[in-house]
């Protein structure tokens, strides 16, 4: 992916990883369009960075997909990079009385269907405008799950599989399909405490490493993975899955 002069559309761009990437891409000389549900944050970002455009969008709303497609055609005809990044995470205890599938349903809506809807709206433009890049944010937990986040990890495993199929189906087009698989990063994904959790990677460090990998094309197998996550990524192949799983899910 080139460093500048891209037209970039990002979902989940109002906070955390999406916002940090949106701001860094804007500062590098790209045209950036950001979405999220929190209008006040979109306004704040546009005020702070003239030229950055915001659009209020709830990826859970299927009716928004054709509207998004029309908006992209009208406002970003040169679109060549999409980051489907909006996501939510919730712990679930399926052994508890009263557990319901409500949280899992919400996760499937946002983390899975939300990405598919963005693909539906944006792929026609990317295919037309190539060379282009379609990225979606999965997680290092796509490869080995944390059992206290069952639907969340499974939603990211879905994306890991789905992106491989998308990459294959687009192989005749100049559209690169990349999977962004962050480790545990200091954002408010699971609440305010995560943003200052010393066990999590500082957001600026993560974004700097991702930008470097994208700019030098260090994306083997279409995956944007930090070196520290390679043992988890390849645990099954390396015969270490059981020990990695046990370390992540103590009895
Ligand atoms: N931080 C980590 O440790 C980590 C690790 C692995 C993967 N990830 C993934 O990274 C992505 C970004 O998460 P983050 O850590 O940066 O957390 P975050 O700060 O909570 O960001 C989540 C973003 O998604 C947006 N969003 C959530 N539901 C939405 C909906 N229904 N419609 C539209 N936008 C929605 C939020 O915006 P609004 O609230 O304004 O809608 C926000 O901009 C997620 O896919 C997450 O699963 C994060």
Coordinates of C-alpha atoms and ligand atoms in Angstrom, one line a residue:
X1 CA 0.0 0.0 0.0
X2 CA 1.4 3.4 -1.0
X3 CA 2.2 5.8 1.9
X4 CA 0.2 8.8 0.6
X5 CA -2.3 9.9 -2.0
X6 CA -4.8 7.2 -1.1
X7 CA -8.5 7.7 -0.6
X8 CA -9.2 5.7 2.6
X9 CA -12.5 4.7 4.2
X10 CA -12.5 3.4 7.7
X11 CA -15.3 2.0 9.9
X12 CA -14.8 2.2 13.7
X13 CA -12.7 5.3 13.2
X14 CA -14.0 7.3 16.2
X15 CA -11.7 5.7 18.8
X16 CA -8.9 3.2 19.4
X17 CA -7.0 1.5 16.5
X18 CA -9.3 2.9 13.8
X19 CA -9.0 6.5 15.0
X20 CA -5.2 6.3 15.4
X21 CA -4.8 4.8 11.9
X22 CA -7.2 7.4 10.4
X23 CA -5.3 10.3 12.0
X24 CA -1.9 8.8 11.0
X25 CA -3.0 8.2 7.4
X26 CA -4.4 11.8 7.2
X27 CA -1.2 13.2 8.5
X28 CA 0.7 11.3 5.8
X29 CA -1.2 13.0 3.0
X30 CA -4.1 10.7 2.4
X31 CA -7.8 11.6 1.9
X32 CA -9.5 10.0 4.9
X33 CA -13.2 9.2 5.4
X34 CA -14.1 8.0 8.9
X35 CA -17.3 6.4 10.2
X36 CA -18.7 5.4 13.6
X37 CA -21.9 6.0 15.6
X38 CA -20.6 8.9 17.8
X39 CA -21.2 12.1 15.9
X40 CA -19.5 14.3 18.5
X41 CA -16.2 12.4 17.9
X42 CA -16.6 12.5 14.1
X43 CA -17.0 16.3 14.4
X44 CA -14.1 16.6 16.8
X45 CA -11.8 14.7 14.4
X46 CA -12.9 16.8 11.4
X47 CA -12.3 20.0 13.4
X48 CA -8.8 18.8 14.4
X49 CA -7.8 17.7 10.9
X50 CA -9.2 19.8 8.1
X51 CA -10.1 17.7 5.1
X52 CA -10.9 14.6 7.1
X53 CA -14.5 13.6 6.5
X54 CA -16.9 11.9 9.0
X55 CA -20.1 10.0 8.4
X56 CA -22.3 8.6 11.1
X57 CA -22.9 5.0 10.3
X58 CA -24.1 2.0 12.4
X59 CA -22.8 -1.1 10.7
X60 CA -25.5 -3.1 12.5
X61 CA -28.1 -1.5 10.3
X62 CA -28.6 -3.5 7.1
X63 CA -30.6 -0.6 5.6
X64 CA -27.4 1.6 5.8
X65 CA -25.5 -0.6 3.3
X66 CA -27.1 0.8 0.1
X67 CA -26.9 4.3 1.6
X68 CA -23.2 3.8 2.3
X69 CA -22.6 2.6 -1.3
X70 CA -24.3 5.7 -2.7
X71 CA -22.3 7.9 -0.3
X72 CA -19.0 6.4 -1.3
X73 CA -19.8 6.8 -5.0
X74 CA -20.7 10.4 -4.4
X75 CA -18.0 11.4 -1.9
X76 CA -15.1 9.0 -2.6
X77 CA -15.1 8.1 -6.3
X78 CA -11.3 7.5 -6.1
X79 CA -11.7 5.1 -3.1
X80 CA -8.8 2.7 -3.1
X81 CA -8.3 1.6 0.6
X82 CA -11.0 0.3 2.9
X83 CA -10.5 -0.7 6.6
X84 CA -13.5 -2.6 8.0
X85 CA -12.5 -2.2 11.6
X86 CA -15.6 -1.6 13.7
X87 CA -15.9 -4.2 16.4
X88 CA -17.2 -4.9 19.8
X89 CA -16.0 -7.4 22.5
X90 CA -17.9 -8.9 25.4
X91 CA -17.0 -11.5 27.9
X92 CA -19.6 -14.3 28.2
X93 CA -20.1 -17.0 30.8
X94 CA -22.1 -19.8 29.2
X95 CA -21.9 -21.9 32.4
X96 CA -23.9 -19.3 34.3
X97 CA -27.7 -19.5 34.9
X98 CA -29.4 -16.9 32.8
X99 CA -26.8 -16.9 30.0
X100 CA -28.4 -15.9 26.8
X101 CA -27.2 -15.5 23.2
X102 CA -27.8 -11.8 23.3
X103 CA -24.2 -10.7 23.5
X104 CA -23.1 -13.2 20.9
X105 CA -25.9 -12.0 18.6
X106 CA -24.6 -8.4 19.0
X107 CA -21.0 -9.6 18.3
X108 CA -22.1 -11.4 15.1
X109 CA -24.0 -8.4 14.0
X110 CA -21.1 -5.9 14.3
X111 CA -18.0 -8.0 13.9
X112 CA -19.2 -10.3 11.1
X113 CA -22.2 -8.8 9.3
X114 CA -20.8 -5.3 9.7
X115 CA -17.7 -6.3 7.8
X116 CA -19.7 -8.0 5.1
X117 CA -21.9 -5.0 4.7
X118 CA -18.9 -2.7 4.2
X119 CA -17.5 -5.1 1.6
X120 CA -20.9 -5.1 -0.2
X121 CA -20.8 -1.3 -0.3
X122 CA -17.1 -0.8 -1.2
X123 CA -15.9 -3.7 -3.3
X124 CA -17.4 -2.4 -6.6
X125 CA -15.4 0.8 -6.3
X126 CA -12.2 -1.0 -5.2
X127 CA -12.4 -3.4 -8.2
X128 CA -12.9 -0.4 -10.5
X129 CA -10.2 1.8 -8.9
X130 CA -7.4 -0.8 -8.3
X131 CA -4.7 -1.0 -7.3
X132 CA -6.6 -1.1 -4.1
X133 CA -6.5 -2.6 -0.7
X134 CA -9.4 -4.1 1.4
X135 CA -8.4 -4.6 5.1
X136 CA -10.5 -6.0 7.9
X137 CA -9.6 -6.1 11.6
X138 CA -9.6 -9.6 13.1
X139 CA -7.5 -10.4 16.1
X140 CA -4.7 -12.5 17.3
X141 CA -7.4 -14.3 19.2
X142 CA -8.7 -15.6 15.8
X143 CA -6.0 -18.2 15.9
X144 CA -6.2 -19.5 19.5
X145 CA -9.4 -18.4 21.5
X146 CA -9.7 -17.1 25.0
X147 CA -12.6 -19.1 26.4
X148 CA -14.0 -16.2 28.3
X149 CA -14.6 -14.3 25.1
X150 CA -16.2 -17.1 23.1
X151 CA -18.3 -15.3 20.4
X152 CA -15.7 -12.6 20.1
X153 CA -12.9 -15.0 19.3
X154 CA -15.2 -17.0 17.0
X155 CA -16.2 -13.8 15.1
X156 CA -12.5 -13.1 14.4
X157 CA -11.9 -16.7 13.3
X158 CA -14.8 -16.2 10.9
X159 CA -13.0 -13.1 9.4
X160 CA -9.7 -15.1 9.2
X161 CA -11.5 -17.7 7.0
X162 CA -13.7 -15.3 5.1
X163 CA -10.8 -13.0 4.1
X164 CA -9.0 -16.0 2.6
X165 CA -12.0 -16.7 0.4
X166 CA -12.3 -13.0 -0.6
X167 CA -8.6 -12.9 -1.5
X168 CA -9.0 -15.9 -3.7
X169 CA -12.1 -14.6 -5.4
X170 CA -10.5 -11.2 -6.1
X171 CA -7.3 -12.7 -7.4
X172 CA -8.0 -11.6 -11.0
X173 CA -8.5 -8.0 -9.8
X174 CA -5.8 -5.5 -8.5
X175 CA -7.3 -5.6 -5.0
X176 CA -5.1 -6.7 -2.2
X177 CA -7.0 -8.3 0.7
X178 CA -5.3 -7.9 4.1
X179 CA -6.1 -9.2 7.6
X180 CA -5.1 -6.9 10.5
X181 CA -4.8 -9.1 13.6
X182 CA -3.9 -6.9 16.6
X183 CA -2.6 -8.3 19.8
X184 CA -4.0 -6.9 23.1
X185 CA -3.7 -3.1 22.6
X186 CA -4.4 -0.2 24.9
X187 CA -7.9 0.9 23.7
X188 CA -11.3 1.0 25.4
X189 CA -12.6 -2.1 23.5
X190 CA -13.4 -3.9 26.8
X191 CA -13.8 -0.8 28.9
X192 CA -11.7 2.1 30.2
X193 CA -9.3 -0.2 32.2
X194 CA -7.9 -1.7 29.0
X195 CA -6.7 1.7 27.8
X196 CA -4.1 1.9 30.6
X197 CA -3.6 -1.9 31.2
X198 CA 0.2 -2.3 31.3
X199 CA -0.2 -5.8 29.8
X200 CA -1.6 -4.2 26.6
X201 CA 0.6 -2.8 23.9
X202 CA 0.5 1.0 23.7
X203 CA -1.7 2.1 20.9
X204 CA 0.9 4.4 19.3
X205 CA 3.4 1.5 19.2
X206 CA 0.9 -0.8 17.5
X207 CA -0.1 1.8 14.9
X208 CA 3.6 2.6 14.1
X209 CA 4.4 -1.1 13.6
X210 CA 1.3 -1.6 11.4
X211 CA 2.0 1.4 9.2
X212 CA 5.6 0.3 8.7
X213 CA 4.5 -3.2 7.7
X214 CA 1.9 -1.8 5.3
X215 CA 4.3 0.7 3.7
X216 CA 7.1 -1.9 3.2
X217 CA 4.7 -4.6 2.2
X218 CA 5.6 -6.9 5.1
X219 CA 2.3 -8.8 4.9
X220 CA 3.0 -12.4 4.3
X221 CA -0.1 -14.5 3.4
X222 CA -2.0 -11.2 3.4
X223 CA -1.7 -11.0 7.2
X224 CA -0.6 -8.0 9.2
X225 CA 0.7 -9.6 12.3
X226 CA 3.3 -8.4 14.9
X227 CA 6.3 -10.7 15.4
X228 CA 5.2 -11.4 19.0
X229 CA 2.0 -13.0 17.7
X230 CA 3.7 -15.5 15.3
X231 CA 3.9 -18.3 17.9
X232 CA 0.1 -18.1 18.4
X233 CA -0.6 -17.7 14.7
X234 CA 1.4 -20.9 13.9
X235 CA 0.7 -22.9 17.1
X236 CA -1.3 -25.6 15.3
X237 CA 1.3 -26.0 12.5
X238 CA 4.2 -26.0 15.1
X239 CA 2.5 -28.6 17.4
X240 CA 2.3 -26.1 20.3
X241 CA -1.4 -25.5 20.2
X242 CA -2.3 -27.3 23.4
X243 CA 0.3 -25.5 25.4
X244 CA -0.5 -22.1 24.0
X245 CA -4.2 -22.7 24.6
X246 CA -3.5 -23.9 28.2
X247 CA -1.4 -20.8 28.9
X248 CA -4.2 -18.5 27.6
X249 CA -6.9 -20.5 29.4
X250 CA -5.7 -21.6 32.8
X251 CA -7.7 -24.3 34.4
Ligands
LIG1 N1 -7.7 -3.3 21.3 C1 -7.4 -4.6 21.2 O1 -6.8 -5.2 22.1 C2 -7.8 -5.4 20.0 C3 -7.2 -6.6 19.8 C4 -7.6 -7.4 18.7 C5 -8.6 -6.8 17.8 N2 -9.1 -5.6 18.0 C6 -10.1 -5.1 17.1 O2 -9.8 -3.8 16.7 C7 -11.0 -3.2 16.2 C8 -11.1 -1.8 16.9 O3 -11.2 -1.9 18.3 P1 -10.5 -1.0 19.3 O4 -9.6 -1.8 20.2 O5 -9.9 0.2 18.6 O6 -11.7 -0.6 20.2 P2 -12.6 0.8 20.3 O7 -11.8 1.9 20.6 O8 -13.8 0.4 21.1 O9 -13.1 1.0 18.8 C9 -14.2 0.3 18.3 C10 -14.7 1.2 17.1 O10 -15.8 0.5 16.5 C11 -16.9 1.3 16.4 N3 -18.2 0.6 16.4 C12 -18.6 -0.3 17.3 N4 -19.8 -0.8 17.0 C13 -20.2 -0.1 15.9 C14 -21.3 -0.2 15.1 N5 -22.4 -1.0 15.4 N6 -21.4 0.6 14.0 C15 -20.3 1.4 13.7 N7 -19.2 1.5 14.4 C16 -19.1 0.7 15.5 C17 -16.8 2.4 17.5 O11 -17.3 3.6 17.1 P3 -18.7 4.1 17.7 O12 -18.8 3.7 19.1 O13 -18.6 5.6 17.5 O14 -19.8 3.6 16.8 C18 -15.3 2.5 17.5 O15 -14.8 3.5 16.6 C19 -12.2 -4.1 16.6 O16 -12.6 -4.8 15.5 C20 -11.5 -5.0 17.6 O17 -12.2 -6.3 17.7 C21 -8.8 -4.9 19.1

